[in-house]
XYZ file of C-alpha atoms in Angstrom:
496
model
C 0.000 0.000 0.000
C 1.421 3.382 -0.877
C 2.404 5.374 2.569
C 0.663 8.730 3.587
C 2.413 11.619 2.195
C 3.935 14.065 5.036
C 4.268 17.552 4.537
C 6.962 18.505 6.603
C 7.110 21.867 5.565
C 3.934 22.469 7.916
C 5.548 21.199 10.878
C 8.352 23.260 11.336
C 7.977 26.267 14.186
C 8.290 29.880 12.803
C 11.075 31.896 14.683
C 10.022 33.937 18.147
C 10.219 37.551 17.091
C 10.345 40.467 19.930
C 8.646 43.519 19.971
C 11.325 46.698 19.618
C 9.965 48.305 22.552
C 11.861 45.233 24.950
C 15.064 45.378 23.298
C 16.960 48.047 25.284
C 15.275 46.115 28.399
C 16.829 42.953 27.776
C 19.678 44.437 27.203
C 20.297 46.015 30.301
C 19.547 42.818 32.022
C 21.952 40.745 30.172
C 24.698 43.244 30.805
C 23.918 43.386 34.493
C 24.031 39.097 34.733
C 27.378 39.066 32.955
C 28.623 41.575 35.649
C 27.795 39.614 38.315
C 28.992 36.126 38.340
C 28.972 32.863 40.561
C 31.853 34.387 42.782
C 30.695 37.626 43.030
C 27.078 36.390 44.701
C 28.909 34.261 46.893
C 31.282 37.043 48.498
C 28.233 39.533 48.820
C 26.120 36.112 50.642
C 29.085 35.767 53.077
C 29.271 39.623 53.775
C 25.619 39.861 54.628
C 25.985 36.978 57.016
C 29.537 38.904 58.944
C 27.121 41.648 59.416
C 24.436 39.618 60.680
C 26.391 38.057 63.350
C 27.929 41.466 64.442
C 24.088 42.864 65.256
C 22.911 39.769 67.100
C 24.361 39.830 71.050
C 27.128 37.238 71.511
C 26.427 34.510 74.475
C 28.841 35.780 77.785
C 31.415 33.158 77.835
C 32.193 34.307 81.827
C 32.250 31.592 83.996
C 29.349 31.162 86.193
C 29.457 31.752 90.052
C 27.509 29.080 92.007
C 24.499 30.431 94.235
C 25.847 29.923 97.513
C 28.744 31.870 96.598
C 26.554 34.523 94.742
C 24.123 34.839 97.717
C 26.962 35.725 100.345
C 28.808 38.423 97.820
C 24.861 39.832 97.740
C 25.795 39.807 93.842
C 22.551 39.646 91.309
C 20.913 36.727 90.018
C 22.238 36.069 86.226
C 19.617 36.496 83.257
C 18.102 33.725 82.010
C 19.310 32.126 78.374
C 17.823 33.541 75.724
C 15.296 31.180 74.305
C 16.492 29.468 70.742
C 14.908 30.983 67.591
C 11.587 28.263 66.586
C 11.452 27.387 70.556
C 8.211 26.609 71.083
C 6.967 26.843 74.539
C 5.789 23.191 76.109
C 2.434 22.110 76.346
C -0.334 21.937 73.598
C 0.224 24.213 70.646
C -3.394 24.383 70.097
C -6.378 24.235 73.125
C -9.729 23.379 72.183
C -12.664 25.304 73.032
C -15.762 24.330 74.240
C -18.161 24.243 71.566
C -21.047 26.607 71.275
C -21.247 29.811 72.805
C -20.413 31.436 75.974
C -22.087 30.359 79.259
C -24.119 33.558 80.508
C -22.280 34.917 83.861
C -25.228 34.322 85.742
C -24.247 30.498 85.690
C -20.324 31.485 86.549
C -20.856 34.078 89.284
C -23.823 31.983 91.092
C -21.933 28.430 91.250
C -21.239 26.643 94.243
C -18.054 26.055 92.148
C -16.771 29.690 91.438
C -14.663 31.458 93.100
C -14.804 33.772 95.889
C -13.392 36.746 93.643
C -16.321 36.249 91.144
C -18.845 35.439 93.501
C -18.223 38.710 95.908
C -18.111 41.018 92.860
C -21.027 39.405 91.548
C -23.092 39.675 95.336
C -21.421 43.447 95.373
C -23.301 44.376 92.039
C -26.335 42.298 93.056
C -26.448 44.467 96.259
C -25.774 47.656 94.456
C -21.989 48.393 95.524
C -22.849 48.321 99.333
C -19.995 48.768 102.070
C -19.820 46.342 105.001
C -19.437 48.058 108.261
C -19.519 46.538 110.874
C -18.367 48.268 114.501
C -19.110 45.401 116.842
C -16.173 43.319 118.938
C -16.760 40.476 120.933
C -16.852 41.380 124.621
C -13.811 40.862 127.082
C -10.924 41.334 124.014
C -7.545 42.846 124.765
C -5.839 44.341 121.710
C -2.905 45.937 122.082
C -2.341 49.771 120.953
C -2.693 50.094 116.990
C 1.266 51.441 116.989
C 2.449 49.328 119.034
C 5.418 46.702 117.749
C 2.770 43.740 119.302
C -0.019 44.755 117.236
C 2.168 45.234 113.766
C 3.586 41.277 114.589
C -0.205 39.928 115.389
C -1.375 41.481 111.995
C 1.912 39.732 110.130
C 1.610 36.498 111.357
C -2.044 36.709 110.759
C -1.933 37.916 106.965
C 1.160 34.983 106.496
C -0.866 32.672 108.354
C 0.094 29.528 106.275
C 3.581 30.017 106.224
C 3.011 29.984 110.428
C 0.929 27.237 110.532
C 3.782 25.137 108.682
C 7.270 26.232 109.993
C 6.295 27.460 113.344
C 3.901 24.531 114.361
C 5.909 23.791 117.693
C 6.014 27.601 118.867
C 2.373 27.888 118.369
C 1.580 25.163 120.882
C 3.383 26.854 123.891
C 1.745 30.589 123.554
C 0.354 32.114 126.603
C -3.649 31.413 126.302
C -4.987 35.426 125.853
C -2.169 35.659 123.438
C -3.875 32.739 121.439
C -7.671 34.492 122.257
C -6.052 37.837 120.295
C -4.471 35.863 117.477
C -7.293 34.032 116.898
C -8.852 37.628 116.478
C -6.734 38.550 114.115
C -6.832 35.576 112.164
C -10.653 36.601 111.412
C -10.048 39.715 109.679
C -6.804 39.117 107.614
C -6.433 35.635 107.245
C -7.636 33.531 103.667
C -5.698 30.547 104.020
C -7.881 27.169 104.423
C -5.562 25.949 107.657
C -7.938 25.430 111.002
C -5.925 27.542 113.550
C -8.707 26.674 116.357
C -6.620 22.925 116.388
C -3.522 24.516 116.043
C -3.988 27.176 118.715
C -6.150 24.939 121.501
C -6.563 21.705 120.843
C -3.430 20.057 120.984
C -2.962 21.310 124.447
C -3.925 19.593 127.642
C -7.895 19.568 128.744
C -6.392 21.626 131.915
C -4.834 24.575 129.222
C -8.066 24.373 127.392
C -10.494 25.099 130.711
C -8.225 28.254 130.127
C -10.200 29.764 127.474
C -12.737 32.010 127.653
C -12.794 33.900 124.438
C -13.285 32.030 120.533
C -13.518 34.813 118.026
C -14.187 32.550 114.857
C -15.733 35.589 112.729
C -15.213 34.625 108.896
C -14.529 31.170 109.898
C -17.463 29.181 108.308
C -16.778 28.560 105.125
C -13.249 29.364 104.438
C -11.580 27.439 106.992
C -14.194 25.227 108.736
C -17.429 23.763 108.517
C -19.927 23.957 110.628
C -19.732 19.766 110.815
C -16.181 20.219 112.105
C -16.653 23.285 113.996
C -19.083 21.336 116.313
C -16.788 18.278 116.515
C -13.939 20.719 117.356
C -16.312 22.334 120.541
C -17.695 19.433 121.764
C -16.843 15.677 121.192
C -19.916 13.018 121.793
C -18.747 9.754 123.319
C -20.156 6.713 121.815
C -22.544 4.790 123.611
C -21.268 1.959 125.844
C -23.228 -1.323 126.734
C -23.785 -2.170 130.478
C -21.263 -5.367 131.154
C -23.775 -8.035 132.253
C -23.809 -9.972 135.579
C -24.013 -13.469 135.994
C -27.613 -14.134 137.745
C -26.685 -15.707 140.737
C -30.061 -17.884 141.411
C -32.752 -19.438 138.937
C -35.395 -16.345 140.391
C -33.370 -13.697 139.050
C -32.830 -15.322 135.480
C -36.659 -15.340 134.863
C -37.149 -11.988 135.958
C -34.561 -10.859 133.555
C -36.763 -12.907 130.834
C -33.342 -13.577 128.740
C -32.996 -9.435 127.911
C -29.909 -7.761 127.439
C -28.957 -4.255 129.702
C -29.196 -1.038 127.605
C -26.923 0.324 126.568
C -25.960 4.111 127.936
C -24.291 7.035 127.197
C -21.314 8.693 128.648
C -22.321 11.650 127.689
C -20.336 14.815 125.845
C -17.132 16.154 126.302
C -16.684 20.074 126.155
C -12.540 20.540 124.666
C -13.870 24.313 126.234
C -15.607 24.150 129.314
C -15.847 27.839 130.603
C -16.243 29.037 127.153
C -17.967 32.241 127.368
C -17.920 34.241 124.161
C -18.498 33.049 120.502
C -18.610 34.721 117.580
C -19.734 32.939 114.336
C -20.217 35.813 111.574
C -19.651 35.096 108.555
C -19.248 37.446 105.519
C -22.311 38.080 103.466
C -21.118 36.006 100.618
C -20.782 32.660 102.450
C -24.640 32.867 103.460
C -24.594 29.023 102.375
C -22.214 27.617 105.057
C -24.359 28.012 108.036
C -26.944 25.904 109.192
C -29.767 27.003 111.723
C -30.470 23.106 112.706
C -26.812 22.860 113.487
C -26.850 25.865 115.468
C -29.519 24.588 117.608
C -27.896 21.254 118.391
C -24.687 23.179 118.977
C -26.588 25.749 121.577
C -28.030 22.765 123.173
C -24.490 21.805 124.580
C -22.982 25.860 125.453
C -26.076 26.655 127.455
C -23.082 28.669 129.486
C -22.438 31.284 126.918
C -22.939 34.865 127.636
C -21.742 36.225 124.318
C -23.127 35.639 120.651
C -22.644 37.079 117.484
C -24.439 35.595 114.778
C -23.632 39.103 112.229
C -24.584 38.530 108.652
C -26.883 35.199 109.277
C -29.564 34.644 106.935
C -33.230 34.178 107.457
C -33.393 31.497 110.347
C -35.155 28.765 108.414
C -34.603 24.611 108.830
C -35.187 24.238 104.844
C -32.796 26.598 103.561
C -33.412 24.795 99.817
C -36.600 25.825 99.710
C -36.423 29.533 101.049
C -36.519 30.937 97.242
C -39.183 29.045 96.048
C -42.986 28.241 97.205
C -43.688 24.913 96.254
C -46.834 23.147 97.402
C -47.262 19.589 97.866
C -50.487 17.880 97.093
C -51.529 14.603 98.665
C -54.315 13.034 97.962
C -57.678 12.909 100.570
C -55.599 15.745 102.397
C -55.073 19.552 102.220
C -52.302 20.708 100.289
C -48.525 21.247 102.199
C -45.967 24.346 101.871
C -42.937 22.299 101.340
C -40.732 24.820 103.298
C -41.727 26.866 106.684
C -40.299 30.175 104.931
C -40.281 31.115 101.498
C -39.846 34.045 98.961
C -42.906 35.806 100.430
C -42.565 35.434 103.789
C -41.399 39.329 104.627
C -43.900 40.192 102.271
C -46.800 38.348 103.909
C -44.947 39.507 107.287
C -45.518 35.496 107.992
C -42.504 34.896 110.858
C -43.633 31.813 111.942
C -40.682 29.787 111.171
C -38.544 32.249 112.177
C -40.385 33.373 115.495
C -39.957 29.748 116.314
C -36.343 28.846 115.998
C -35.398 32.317 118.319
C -37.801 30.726 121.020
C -35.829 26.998 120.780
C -32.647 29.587 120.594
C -33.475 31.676 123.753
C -34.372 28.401 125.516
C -31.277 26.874 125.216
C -28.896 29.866 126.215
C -30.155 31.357 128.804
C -26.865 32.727 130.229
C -26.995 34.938 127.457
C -26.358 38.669 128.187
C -24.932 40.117 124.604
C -26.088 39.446 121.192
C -25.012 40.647 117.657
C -27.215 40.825 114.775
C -25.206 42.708 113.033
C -26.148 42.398 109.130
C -29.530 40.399 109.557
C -31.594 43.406 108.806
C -33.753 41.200 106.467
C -35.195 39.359 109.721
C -35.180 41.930 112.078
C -38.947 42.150 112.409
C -39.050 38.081 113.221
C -37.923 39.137 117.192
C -41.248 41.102 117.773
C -43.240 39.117 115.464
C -46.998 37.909 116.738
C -49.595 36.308 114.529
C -52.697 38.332 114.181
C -55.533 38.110 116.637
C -57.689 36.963 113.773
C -55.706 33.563 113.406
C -54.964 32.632 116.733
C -56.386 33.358 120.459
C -54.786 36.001 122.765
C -53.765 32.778 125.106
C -51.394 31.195 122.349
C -49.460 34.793 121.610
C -46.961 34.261 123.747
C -45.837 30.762 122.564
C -44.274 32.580 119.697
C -41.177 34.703 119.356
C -38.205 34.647 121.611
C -38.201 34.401 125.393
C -37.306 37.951 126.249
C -38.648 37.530 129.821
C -37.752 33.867 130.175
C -34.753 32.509 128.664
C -33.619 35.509 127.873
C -34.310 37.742 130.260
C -30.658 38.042 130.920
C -29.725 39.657 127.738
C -28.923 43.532 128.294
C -27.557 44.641 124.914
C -28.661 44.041 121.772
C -26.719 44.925 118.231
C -28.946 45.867 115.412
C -26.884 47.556 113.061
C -27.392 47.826 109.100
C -23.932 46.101 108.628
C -23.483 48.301 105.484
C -24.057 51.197 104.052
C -25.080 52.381 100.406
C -21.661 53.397 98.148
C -22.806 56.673 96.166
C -22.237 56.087 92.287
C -19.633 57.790 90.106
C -20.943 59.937 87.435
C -19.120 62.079 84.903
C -19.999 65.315 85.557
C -18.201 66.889 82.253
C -20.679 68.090 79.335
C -20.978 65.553 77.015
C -19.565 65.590 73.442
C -20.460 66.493 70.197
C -23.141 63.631 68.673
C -23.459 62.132 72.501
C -26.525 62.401 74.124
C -27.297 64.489 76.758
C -28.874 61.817 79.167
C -26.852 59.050 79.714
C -28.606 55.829 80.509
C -25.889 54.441 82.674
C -25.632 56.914 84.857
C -29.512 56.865 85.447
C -29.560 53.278 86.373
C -26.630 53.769 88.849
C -29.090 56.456 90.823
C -31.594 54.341 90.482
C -30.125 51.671 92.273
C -28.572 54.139 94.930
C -32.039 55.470 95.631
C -33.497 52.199 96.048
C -30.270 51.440 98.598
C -30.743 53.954 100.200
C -34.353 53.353 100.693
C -33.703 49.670 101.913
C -31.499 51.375 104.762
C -33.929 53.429 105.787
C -36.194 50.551 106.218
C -34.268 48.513 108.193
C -33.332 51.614 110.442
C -37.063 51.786 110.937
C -37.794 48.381 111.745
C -34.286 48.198 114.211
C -35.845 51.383 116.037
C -39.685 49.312 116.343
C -37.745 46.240 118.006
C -36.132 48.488 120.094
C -39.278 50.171 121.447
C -41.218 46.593 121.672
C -38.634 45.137 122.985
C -38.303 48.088 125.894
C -41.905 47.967 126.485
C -42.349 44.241 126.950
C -39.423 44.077 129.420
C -40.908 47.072 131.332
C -44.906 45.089 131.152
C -42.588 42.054 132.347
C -40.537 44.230 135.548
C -37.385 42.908 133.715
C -34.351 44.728 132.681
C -33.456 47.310 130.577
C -31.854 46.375 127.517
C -29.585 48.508 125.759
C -30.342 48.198 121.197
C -27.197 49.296 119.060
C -28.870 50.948 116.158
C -27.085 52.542 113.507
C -26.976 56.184 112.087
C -29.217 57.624 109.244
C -27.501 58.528 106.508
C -26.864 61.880 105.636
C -28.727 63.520 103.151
């Protein structure tokens, strides 16, 4: 078969021509490459690096000097090595957030879990920026002068109190015992560490050192450093009951009468690690309203029926169902009225419904009836449960005076009384320059700020009012009664 006839003149490529206007261009560039050759780059490369290297600091080559040496020629500590160039620092390069977006700070600042920073700023704009004050001492303290060298070494220890409570655990022990009563003082206004000085302090001692005490300031203690659990193991410590040892029965009469039962068992009673205790303080700071129990407090009262001193400053709403104080749930059983769940709830000041209340003063006043001072510093919010009566409507005049503490019976003793505010409304900063060019004139901040001042200010008022009632029921009923007069701590109005 004939073969296919190539034209090969088609195939060849027609010569790249080059406009005129990139002639001198190339030119110029050729030129400039046949200047500069192989050897020429390489000298300028190695010059660029010499001048690199002179910029960048060169690592001391003096020989080190070791740190015990250093430390007694008082000589300075020697920088640290400068960190490699693409170090990376350890740990994950990357963290993973949690998915979705941010939790509201609502659920961060009210958590049992947050901290004590977030929750006190959070209860301090809750409460509309209030100040604590609080001008009440426990009774029978002896401080020394505020410039004296004893009071500036008290305050020390007691702001480095962990440090103490580790290196100088022997010294602690062997402290006179109203030198201990003032520490402990201090302790409760500049000490955050977790450490229990109340075991420290006391309770390693012997039971005769301990009879020695007559003064346990333990302000701020619940709920930084204690419990209220171990608080009332560390005051009094119950002995276990003990079975009777049985006795052989002697004749055949006695074993029948016994009818084959066992002795009871009895108890040895309790054990007081303080046994002329006389003055307790258990305030707590207004954010810790959680750690204190009112059914604890009762059992604990049962056992110090000897105390003549109390401060309970900051203590919320006496209640036994603290879980159900913000809430008003009803329970409804069948073939049966319904049942509040809790004896206090959200409405209970509202309703002016004390019952609860009313009732756990009376068990209190019951139990300590050597008592003869009592702080309520703070607890403005219940003031009105220790003259509360229910209404002549509800109940007969026979049963009014089953309610409410004891003022002429258990405590009838008591001749001063603390009602103080414990705070005090902090006025609002507001810019008081002109405003700027396209800023309005009425700033919406600012209003809410005096908005919430006013209403502070109005809540003080109200629980000056209701301290100042107390006072004059409590005056009258102790004068119906022939008792004593009893002096109420009330705090100032605030200036206008």
């Amino acid at each position: 078969m004939p073969k296919k006839h190539q034209q090969k003149a088609f195939l060849t490529k027609p010569q790249s021509s080059t406009p005129h206007t990139l002639s001198s261009s190339k030119s110029a560039t050729q030129n400039e490459s046949t200047s500069r050759n192989v050897n020429d780059l390489i000298r300028e490369s190695r010059r660029l690096q010499i001048r690199n290297e002179s910029r960048n600091p060169q690592p001391s080559s003096a020989a080190s000097i070791p740190p015990s040496l250093r430390a007694v020629l008082d000589l300075p500590p020697p920088p640290p090595p400068v960190p490699r160039f693409g170090a990376r620092p350890g740990g994950p390069s990357r963290l993973r957030r949690i998915p979705g977006p941010p939790p509201p700070r609502s659920w961060l600042t009210d958590s049992i879990h947050a901290p004590s920073s977030a929750r006190t700023a959070a209860e301090a704009d809750v409460r509309g920026l209030r100040i604590q004050v609080r001008s009440s001492n426990l009774p029978d303290g002896a401080f020394p002068p505020a410039k004296s060298l004893q009071n500036l070494v008290l305050k020390k220890i007691a702001s480095t109190w962990e440090w103490h409570a580790q290196n100088d655990y022997d010294y602690l022990e062997i402290l006179p015992t109203n030198l201990k009563e003032t520490l402990l003082s201090y302790l409760a206004v500049y000490n955050e560490a977790p450490i229990n000085p109340l075991r420290l302090l006391f309770l390693n001692n012997e039971h005769e050192e301990r009879a020695e005490v007559h003064r346990l300031d333990l302000s701020n203690a619940l709920g930084v450093w204690t419990t209220f659990k171990q608080l009332e193991r560390d005051l009094v410590v119950k002995q276990p009951p003990v079975p009777k040892p049985d006795v052989e029965n002697e004749t055949w009469e006695t074993a029948e009468d016994s009818d084959g039962l066992s002795s009871p068992a009895f108890m040895l009673g309790t054990v007081h690690n303080f046994i002329n205790l006389k003055h307790l303080s258990l305030a707590i700071p207004p954010v810790n309203a959680k750690a204190v129990s009112w059914s604890s407090l009762l059992s604990l009262a049962a056992e110090l029926r000897t105390l003549t001193s109390l401060s309970l400053a900051y203590w919320p709403q006496p209640t036994l169902t603290p879980n159900a104080a913000s809430t008003r749930a009803v329970i409804k059983t069948p073939r049966s009225p319904p049942v509040v769940y809790g004896g206090s709830d959200m409405y209970t000041a509202h309703d002016n419904d004390w019952r609860e209340a009313a009732g756990i003063l009376r068990t209190l006043s019951r139990s300590l009836y050597c008592l003869k001072w009592l702080d309520l510093t703070g607890c403005g919010d219940w003031f009105a449960a220790l003259r509360w009566r229910p209404s002549s409507s509800s109940s007969d005049s026979s049963s009014l005076d089953r309610y409410g503490p004891e003022w002429n019976g258990g405590w009838r003793g008591v001749e001063r009384l603390i009602l103080e505010v414990g705070w005090k409304p902090m006025s609002p900063y507001i810019d008081a320059t002109a405003p700027g060019q396209g800023q309005p004139a009425w700033n919406v901040e600012d209003e809410r700020k005096m908005y919430r001042y006013k209403n502070e200010r109005q809540r003080y008022a109200e629980i000056h009012n209701t301290a100042q009632s107390v006072a004059r029921y409590l005056r009258a009923l102790r004068k119906e009664g022939g008792g004593r007069w009893i002096e109420v701590d009330i705090s100032e109005e605030l200036p206008l």
